[in-house]
Coordinates of C-alpha atoms in Angstrom, one line a residue:
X4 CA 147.5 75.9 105.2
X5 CA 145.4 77.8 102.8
X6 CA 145.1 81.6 102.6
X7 CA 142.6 83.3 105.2
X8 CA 138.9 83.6 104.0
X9 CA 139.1 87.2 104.1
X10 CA 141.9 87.2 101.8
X11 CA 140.4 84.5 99.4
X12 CA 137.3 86.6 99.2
X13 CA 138.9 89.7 98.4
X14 CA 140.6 88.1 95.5
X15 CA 137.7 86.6 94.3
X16 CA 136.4 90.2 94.5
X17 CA 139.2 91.7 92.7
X18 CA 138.5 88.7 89.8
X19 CA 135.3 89.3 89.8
X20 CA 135.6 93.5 89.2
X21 CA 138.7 93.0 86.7
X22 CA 136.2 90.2 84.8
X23 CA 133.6 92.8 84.6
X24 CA 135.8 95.4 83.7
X25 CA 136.7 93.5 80.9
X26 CA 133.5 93.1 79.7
X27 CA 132.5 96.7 79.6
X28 CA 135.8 97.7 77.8
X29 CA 135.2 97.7 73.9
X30 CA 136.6 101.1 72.6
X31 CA 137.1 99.9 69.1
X32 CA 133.5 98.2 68.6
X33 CA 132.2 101.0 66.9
X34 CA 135.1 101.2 64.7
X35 CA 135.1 97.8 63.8
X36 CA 131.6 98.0 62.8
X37 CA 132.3 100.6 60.4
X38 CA 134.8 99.5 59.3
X39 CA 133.6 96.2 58.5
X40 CA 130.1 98.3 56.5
X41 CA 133.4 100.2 54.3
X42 CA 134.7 96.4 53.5
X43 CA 130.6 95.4 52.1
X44 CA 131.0 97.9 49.6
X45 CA 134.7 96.6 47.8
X46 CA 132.5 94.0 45.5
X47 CA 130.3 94.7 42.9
X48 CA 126.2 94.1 43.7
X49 CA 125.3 90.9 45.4
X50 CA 129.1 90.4 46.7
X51 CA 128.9 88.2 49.8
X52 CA 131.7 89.8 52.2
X53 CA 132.9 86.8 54.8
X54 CA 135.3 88.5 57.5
X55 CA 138.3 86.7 58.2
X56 CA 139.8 88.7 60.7
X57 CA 139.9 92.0 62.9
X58 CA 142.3 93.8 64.8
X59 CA 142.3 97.9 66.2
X60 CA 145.2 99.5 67.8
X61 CA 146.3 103.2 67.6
X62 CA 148.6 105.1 65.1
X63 CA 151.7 107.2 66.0
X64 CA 149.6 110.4 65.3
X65 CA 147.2 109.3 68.4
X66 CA 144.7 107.9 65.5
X67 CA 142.9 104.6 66.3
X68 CA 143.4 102.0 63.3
X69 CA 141.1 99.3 62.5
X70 CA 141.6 97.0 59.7
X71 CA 139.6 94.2 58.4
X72 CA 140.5 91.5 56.4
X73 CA 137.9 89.8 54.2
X74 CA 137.1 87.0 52.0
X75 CA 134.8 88.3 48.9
X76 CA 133.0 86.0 47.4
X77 CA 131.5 88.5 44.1
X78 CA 128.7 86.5 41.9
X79 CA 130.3 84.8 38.7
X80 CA 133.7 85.2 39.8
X81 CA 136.0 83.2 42.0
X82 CA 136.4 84.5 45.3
X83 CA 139.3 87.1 46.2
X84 CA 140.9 88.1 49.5
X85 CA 141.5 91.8 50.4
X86 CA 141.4 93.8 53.3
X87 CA 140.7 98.0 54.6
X88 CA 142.2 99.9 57.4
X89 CA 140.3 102.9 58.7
X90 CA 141.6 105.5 60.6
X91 CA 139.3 107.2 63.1
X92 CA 139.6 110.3 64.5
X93 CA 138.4 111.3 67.8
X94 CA 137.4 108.6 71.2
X95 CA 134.7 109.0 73.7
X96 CA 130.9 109.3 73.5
X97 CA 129.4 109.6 69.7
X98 CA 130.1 108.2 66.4
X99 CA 133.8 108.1 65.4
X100 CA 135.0 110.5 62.8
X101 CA 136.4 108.1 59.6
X102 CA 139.2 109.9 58.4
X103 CA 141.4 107.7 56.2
X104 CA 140.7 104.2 54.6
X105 CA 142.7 102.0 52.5
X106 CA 142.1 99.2 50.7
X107 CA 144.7 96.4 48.8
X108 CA 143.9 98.9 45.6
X109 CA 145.1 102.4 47.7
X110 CA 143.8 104.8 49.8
X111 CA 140.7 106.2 48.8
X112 CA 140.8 110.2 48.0
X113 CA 138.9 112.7 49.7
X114 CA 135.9 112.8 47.7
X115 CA 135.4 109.2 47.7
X116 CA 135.9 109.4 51.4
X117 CA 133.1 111.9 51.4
X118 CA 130.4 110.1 49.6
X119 CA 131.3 106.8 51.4
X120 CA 130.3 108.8 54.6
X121 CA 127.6 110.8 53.3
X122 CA 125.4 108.7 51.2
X123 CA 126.3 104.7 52.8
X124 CA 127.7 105.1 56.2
X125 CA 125.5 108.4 57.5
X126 CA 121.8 106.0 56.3
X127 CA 120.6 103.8 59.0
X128 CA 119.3 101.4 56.4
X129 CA 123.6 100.7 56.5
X130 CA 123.8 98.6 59.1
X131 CA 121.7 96.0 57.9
X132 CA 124.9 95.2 55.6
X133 CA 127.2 94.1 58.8
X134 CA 128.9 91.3 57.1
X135 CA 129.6 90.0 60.6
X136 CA 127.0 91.6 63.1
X137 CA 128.2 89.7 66.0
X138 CA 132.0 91.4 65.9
X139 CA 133.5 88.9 63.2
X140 CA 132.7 86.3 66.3
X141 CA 132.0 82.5 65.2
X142 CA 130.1 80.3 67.6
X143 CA 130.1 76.2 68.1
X144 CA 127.7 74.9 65.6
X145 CA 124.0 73.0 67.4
X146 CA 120.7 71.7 66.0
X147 CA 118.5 74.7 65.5
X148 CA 116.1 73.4 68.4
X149 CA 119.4 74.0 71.0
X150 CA 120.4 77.4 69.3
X151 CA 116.7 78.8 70.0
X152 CA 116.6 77.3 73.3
X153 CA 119.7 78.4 74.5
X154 CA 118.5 82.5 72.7
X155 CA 115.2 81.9 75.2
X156 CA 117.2 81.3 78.2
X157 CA 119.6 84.1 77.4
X158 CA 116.5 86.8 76.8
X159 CA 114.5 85.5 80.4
X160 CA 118.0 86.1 82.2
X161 CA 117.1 89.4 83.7
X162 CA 113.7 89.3 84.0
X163 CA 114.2 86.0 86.0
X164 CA 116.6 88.0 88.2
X165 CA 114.4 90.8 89.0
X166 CA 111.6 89.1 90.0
X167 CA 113.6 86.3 91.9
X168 CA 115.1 89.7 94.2
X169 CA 111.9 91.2 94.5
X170 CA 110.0 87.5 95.3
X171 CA 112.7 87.5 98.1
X172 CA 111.8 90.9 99.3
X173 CA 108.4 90.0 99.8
X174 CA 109.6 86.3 101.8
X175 CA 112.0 88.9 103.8
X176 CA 109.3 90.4 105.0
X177 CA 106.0 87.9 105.2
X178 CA 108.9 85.3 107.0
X179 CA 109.3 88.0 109.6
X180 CA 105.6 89.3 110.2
X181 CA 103.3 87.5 108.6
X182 CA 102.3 90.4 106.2
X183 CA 102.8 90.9 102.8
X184 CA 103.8 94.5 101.9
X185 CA 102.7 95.4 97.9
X186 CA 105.0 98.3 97.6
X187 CA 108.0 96.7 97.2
X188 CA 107.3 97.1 92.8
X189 CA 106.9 100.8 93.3
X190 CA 109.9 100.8 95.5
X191 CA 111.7 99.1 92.5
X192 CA 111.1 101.7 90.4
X193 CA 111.8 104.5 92.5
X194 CA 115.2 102.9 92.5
X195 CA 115.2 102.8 89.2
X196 CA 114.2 106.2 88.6
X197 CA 117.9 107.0 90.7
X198 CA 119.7 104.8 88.5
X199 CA 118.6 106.4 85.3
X200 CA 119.8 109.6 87.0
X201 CA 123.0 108.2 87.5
X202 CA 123.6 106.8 83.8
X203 CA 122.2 109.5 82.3
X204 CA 124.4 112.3 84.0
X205 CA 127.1 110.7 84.8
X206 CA 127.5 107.4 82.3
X207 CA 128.7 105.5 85.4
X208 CA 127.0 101.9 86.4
X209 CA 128.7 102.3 89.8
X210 CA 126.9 105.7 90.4
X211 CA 124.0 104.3 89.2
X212 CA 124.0 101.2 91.7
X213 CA 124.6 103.6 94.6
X214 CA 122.1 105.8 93.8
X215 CA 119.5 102.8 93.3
X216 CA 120.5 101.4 96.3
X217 CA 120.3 104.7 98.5
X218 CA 117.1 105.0 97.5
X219 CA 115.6 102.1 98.0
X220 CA 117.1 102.0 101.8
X221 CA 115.5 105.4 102.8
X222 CA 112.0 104.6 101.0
X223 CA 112.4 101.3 102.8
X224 CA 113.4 102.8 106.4
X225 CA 110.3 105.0 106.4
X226 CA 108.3 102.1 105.2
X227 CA 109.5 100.5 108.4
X228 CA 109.0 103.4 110.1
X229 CA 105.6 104.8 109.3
X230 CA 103.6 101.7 108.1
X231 CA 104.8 98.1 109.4
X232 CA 105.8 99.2 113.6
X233 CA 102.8 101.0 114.1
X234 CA 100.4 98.2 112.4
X235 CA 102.7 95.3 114.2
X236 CA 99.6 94.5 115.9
X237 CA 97.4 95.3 113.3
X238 CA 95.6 92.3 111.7
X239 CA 96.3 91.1 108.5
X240 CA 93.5 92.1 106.3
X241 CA 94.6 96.1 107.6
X242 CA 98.0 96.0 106.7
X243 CA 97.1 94.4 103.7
X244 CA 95.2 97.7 103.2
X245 CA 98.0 99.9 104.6
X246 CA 100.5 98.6 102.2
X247 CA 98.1 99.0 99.0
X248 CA 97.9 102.8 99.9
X249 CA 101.5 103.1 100.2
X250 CA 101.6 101.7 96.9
X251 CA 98.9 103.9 95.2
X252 CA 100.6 106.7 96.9
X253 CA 104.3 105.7 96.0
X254 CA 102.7 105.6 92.3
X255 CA 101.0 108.9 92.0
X256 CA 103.9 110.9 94.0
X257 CA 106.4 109.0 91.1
X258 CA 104.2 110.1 88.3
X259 CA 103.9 113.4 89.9
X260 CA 107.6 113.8 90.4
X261 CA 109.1 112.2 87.6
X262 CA 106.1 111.9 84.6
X263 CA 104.2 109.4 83.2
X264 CA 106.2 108.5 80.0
X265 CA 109.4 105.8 80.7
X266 CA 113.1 107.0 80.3
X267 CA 115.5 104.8 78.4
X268 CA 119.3 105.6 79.9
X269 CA 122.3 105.4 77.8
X270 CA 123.0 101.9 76.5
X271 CA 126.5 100.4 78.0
X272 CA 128.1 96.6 77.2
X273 CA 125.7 95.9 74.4
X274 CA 127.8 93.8 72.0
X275 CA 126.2 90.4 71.8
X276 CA 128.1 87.7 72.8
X277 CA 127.8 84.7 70.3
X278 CA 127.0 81.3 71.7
X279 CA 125.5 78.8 69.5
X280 CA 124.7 78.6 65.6
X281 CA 122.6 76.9 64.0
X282 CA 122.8 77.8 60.3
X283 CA 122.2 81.4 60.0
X284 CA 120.8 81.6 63.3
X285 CA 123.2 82.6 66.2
X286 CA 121.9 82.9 69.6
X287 CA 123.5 85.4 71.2
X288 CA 123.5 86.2 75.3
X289 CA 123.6 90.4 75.6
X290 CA 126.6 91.3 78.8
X291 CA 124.0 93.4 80.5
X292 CA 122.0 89.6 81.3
X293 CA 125.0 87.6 82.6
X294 CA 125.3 90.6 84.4
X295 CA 122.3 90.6 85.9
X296 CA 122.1 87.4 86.4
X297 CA 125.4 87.1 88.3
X298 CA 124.5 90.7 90.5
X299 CA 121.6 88.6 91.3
X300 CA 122.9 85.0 92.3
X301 CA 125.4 86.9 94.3
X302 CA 123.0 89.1 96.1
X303 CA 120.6 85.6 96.8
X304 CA 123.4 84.2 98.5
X305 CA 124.7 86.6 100.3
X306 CA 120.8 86.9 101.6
X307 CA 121.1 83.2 102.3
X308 CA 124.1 83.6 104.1
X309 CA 123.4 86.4 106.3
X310 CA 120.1 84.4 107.2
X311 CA 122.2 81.7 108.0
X312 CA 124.7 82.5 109.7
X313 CA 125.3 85.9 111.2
X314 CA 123.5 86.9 114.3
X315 CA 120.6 89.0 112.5
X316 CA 119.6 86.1 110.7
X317 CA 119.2 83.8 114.2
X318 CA 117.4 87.1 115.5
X319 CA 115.2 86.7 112.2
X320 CA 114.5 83.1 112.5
X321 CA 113.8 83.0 115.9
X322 CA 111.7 86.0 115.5
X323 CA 109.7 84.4 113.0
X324 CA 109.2 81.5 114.6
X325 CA 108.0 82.4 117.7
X326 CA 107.8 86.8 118.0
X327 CA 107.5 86.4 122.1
X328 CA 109.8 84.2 123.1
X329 CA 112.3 86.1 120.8
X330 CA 111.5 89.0 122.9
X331 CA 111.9 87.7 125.8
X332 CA 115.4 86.4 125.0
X333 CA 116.6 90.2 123.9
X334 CA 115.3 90.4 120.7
X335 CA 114.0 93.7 119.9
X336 CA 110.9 93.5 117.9
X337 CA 111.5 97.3 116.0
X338 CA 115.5 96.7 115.6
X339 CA 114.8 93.3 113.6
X340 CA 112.0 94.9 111.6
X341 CA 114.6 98.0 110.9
X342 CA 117.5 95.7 109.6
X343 CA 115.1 93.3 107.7
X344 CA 113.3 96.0 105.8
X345 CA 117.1 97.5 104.5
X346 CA 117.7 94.0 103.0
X347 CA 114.6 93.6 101.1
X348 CA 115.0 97.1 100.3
X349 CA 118.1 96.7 98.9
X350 CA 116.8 93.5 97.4
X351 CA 114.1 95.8 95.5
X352 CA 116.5 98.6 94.9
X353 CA 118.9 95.9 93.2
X354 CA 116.1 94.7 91.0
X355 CA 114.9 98.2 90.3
X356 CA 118.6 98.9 88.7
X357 CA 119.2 95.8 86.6
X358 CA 115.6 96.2 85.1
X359 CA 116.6 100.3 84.2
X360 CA 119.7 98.7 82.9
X361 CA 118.5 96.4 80.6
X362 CA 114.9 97.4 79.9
X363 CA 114.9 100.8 80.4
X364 CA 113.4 102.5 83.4
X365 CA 110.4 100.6 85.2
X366 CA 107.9 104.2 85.3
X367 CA 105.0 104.5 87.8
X368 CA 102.5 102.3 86.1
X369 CA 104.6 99.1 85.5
X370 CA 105.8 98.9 88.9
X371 CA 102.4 97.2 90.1
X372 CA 102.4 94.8 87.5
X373 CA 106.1 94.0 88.1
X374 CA 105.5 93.8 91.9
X375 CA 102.5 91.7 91.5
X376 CA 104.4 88.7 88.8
X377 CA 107.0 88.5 91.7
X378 CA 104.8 88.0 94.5
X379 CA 102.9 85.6 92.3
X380 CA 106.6 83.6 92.0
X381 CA 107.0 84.3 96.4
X382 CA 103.9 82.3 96.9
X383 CA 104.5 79.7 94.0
X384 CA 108.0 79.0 96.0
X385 CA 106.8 79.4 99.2
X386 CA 106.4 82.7 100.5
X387 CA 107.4 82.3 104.2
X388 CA 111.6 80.6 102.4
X389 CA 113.6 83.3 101.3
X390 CA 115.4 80.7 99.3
X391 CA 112.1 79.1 97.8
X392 CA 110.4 82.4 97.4
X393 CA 114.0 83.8 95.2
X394 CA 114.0 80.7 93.2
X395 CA 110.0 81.2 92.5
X396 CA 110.2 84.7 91.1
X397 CA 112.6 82.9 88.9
X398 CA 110.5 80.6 87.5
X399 CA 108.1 83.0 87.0
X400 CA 110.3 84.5 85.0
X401 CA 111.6 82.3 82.8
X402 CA 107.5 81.1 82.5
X403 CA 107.1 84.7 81.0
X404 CA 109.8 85.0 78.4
X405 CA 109.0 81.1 77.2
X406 CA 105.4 82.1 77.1
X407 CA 106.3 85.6 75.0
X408 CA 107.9 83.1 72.6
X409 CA 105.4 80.6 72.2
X410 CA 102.0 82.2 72.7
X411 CA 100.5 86.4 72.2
X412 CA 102.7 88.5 74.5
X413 CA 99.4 90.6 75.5
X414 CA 98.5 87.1 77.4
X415 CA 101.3 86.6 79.4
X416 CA 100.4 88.5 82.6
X417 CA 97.1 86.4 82.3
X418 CA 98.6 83.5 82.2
X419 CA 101.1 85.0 85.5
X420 CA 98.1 86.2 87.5
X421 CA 96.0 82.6 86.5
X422 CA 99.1 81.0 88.6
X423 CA 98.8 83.2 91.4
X424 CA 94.9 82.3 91.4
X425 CA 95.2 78.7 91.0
X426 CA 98.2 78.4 93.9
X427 CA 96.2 80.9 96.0

């Protein structure tokens, strides 16, 4: 016999957290990078600098090493090997203190040290000299059509999974009563306002997602509470007007609270990850989109399967199929609205956080627009499936990042809203 579900899921949690882990740990990126901006200046002008290799570990005397080994290929002369080894000084948040470097020639003395930091690796305009941007990283060579492809897939990653959560939210909710609610954007970004909080204070993404998913709960309980039970027998048309002056509301109180201007939080796991080249061209994936990607599969199916096949989801379906014979069979109209409003809460929270993440925070006067392109993807996929609805929002998505690269950006919420309008 195999091992019990429950343990086979907590290891495949356990692989999952040690595989993310692993992506967030980089402590000698930054070092690396330097370093490798010390080895472009070993030739003379117009040296190309390949990198052969890499490696980091830390000294006796608690310094971290890094050391780069290099190919130089100088103009009129035949190429020549040679490596440097930095010493850094220092770990944590901020810029790593360079300390020591040598070269195959010696160690450099302290005045060269100081005018190598003060005058190359100090001026921004340095880091256009990476010889190897992507971490000394090679990728499997493609036809340039593939590499750009695969880039465009990689950059409509999140955005496909925030609106795919918050295109469920909306099917959670019209599946159960019929009603769309047009808050859930501005409950996004309320979440995300928590997760900026979190990331900015503390640095922690596990803070963060607890903060952003706290939130969103308690904005969506008194949703529940003080909107959708007392309109359950409201017509449409009203709650429809009920739920834009929650929005408006939700809006103005975030400006109010928060300010107008958008918040960019600390940037975590943002070494590319190389996966095709084509030439000079590499497409590149960033860790923060797999992540969001693979925060938001997971969250769609655990939706799915809590639909499915736990006893809230029969009390959903059957209370969306037929509202009075549910009740009649136990079903409590105001518990089922409760416990559906915390998933698409969370739904919305979740999509609030990977979009402060990766973009930055949302801000009161995206959220609308946000809300509006996923709704536009619930009704492409079919707003009363969760399933259809999630997969929707993704499409809509992906639509917008391949439409950024082909056509004006300023059009592409046209061209969204022209698909609502033509499905509608």
């Amino acid at each position: 016999m195999g091992p019990p579900r429950r343990q086979v899921n907590v290891a495949a949690a356990l692989a999952l957290a040690a595989a993310l882990a692993g992506c967030a740990a980089a402590p000698n990126e930054e070092q690396a990078r330097l370093c490798r901006l010390v080895a472009a200046t070993l030739g003379p002008p117009g040296t190309r600098v390949e990198v052969l290799a890499q490696s980091g570990r830390q000294a006796d005397d608690g310094l971290d090493i890094a050391r780069i080994d290099v190919l130089l290929h100088p103009p009129d002369h035949p190429p020549r090997r040679d490596f440097v080894v930095c010493r850094f000084a220092g770990r944590g948040a901020g810029t790593p203190a360079l300390v020591g470097v040598t070269t195959e020639r010696g160690p450099f003395s302290d005045t060269r040290l100081y005018l190598l930091r003060r005058f190359w690796l100090d001026q921004p305009e340095s880091a256009l000299e990476d010889p190897a941007p992507l971490g000394g990283l090679d990728a499997p060579g493609a036809p340039r059509w593939a590499a750009l492809a695969l880039q465009h897939a990689a950059n409509a990653l999140p955005g496909a999974a925030v609106a795919g959560l918050l295109a469920g939210a909306y099917a959670l909710i019209y599946g159960l009563t019929g009603r769309i609610n047009l808050a859930f954007g501005e409950l996004a970004a309320a979440a995300g306002y928590a997760a900026f909080y979190g990331l900015a204070f503390a640095r922690s993404a596990g803070l963060a997602l607890a903060l952003a998913m706290t939130t969103a709960a308690a904005y969506g309980a008194a949703t529940a509470r003080l909107v959708f039970l007392p309109l359950r027998r409201a017509s449409g048309l009203q709650t429809l007007v009920a739920t834009v002056g929650l929005a408006t509301f939700l809006q103005e109180f975030l400006r109010l609270s928060q300010g107008a201007s958008s918040r960019f939080a600390p940037a975590i796991m943002a070494q590319p990850i190389p996966l095709l080249r084509a030439g000079d061209f590499v497409a590149t994936a960033n860790p923060l989109a797999l992540l969001a990607a693979a925060l938001a599969l997971t969250a769609a199916a655990m939706t799915l399967l809590v639909l499915k096949a736990t006893r809230l989801g029969r009390e959903w379906r059957a209370a969306s199929q037929d509202p009075l014979a549910a009740q009649l069979f136990g079903v409590r109209p105001a518990t089922i609205l409760s416990q559906t409003f915390l998933i698409a809460s969370a739904l919305a929270g979740l999509a609030g956080y990977l979009a402060t993440l990766r973009f930055g925070q949302l801000g009161a006067g995206s959220a609308t627009a946000l809300g509006l392109s996923a709704l536009t993807g619930a009704v492409l996929g079919g707003v009363g499936s969760v399933g259809g609805a999630m997969l929707g929002g993704a499409l809509v998505g992906l639509f917008g990042e391949v439409w950024s690269a082909l056509f004006p950006i300023v059009y592409r919420d046209v061209a969204v809203y022209a698909i609502l309008a033509l499905t509608l």
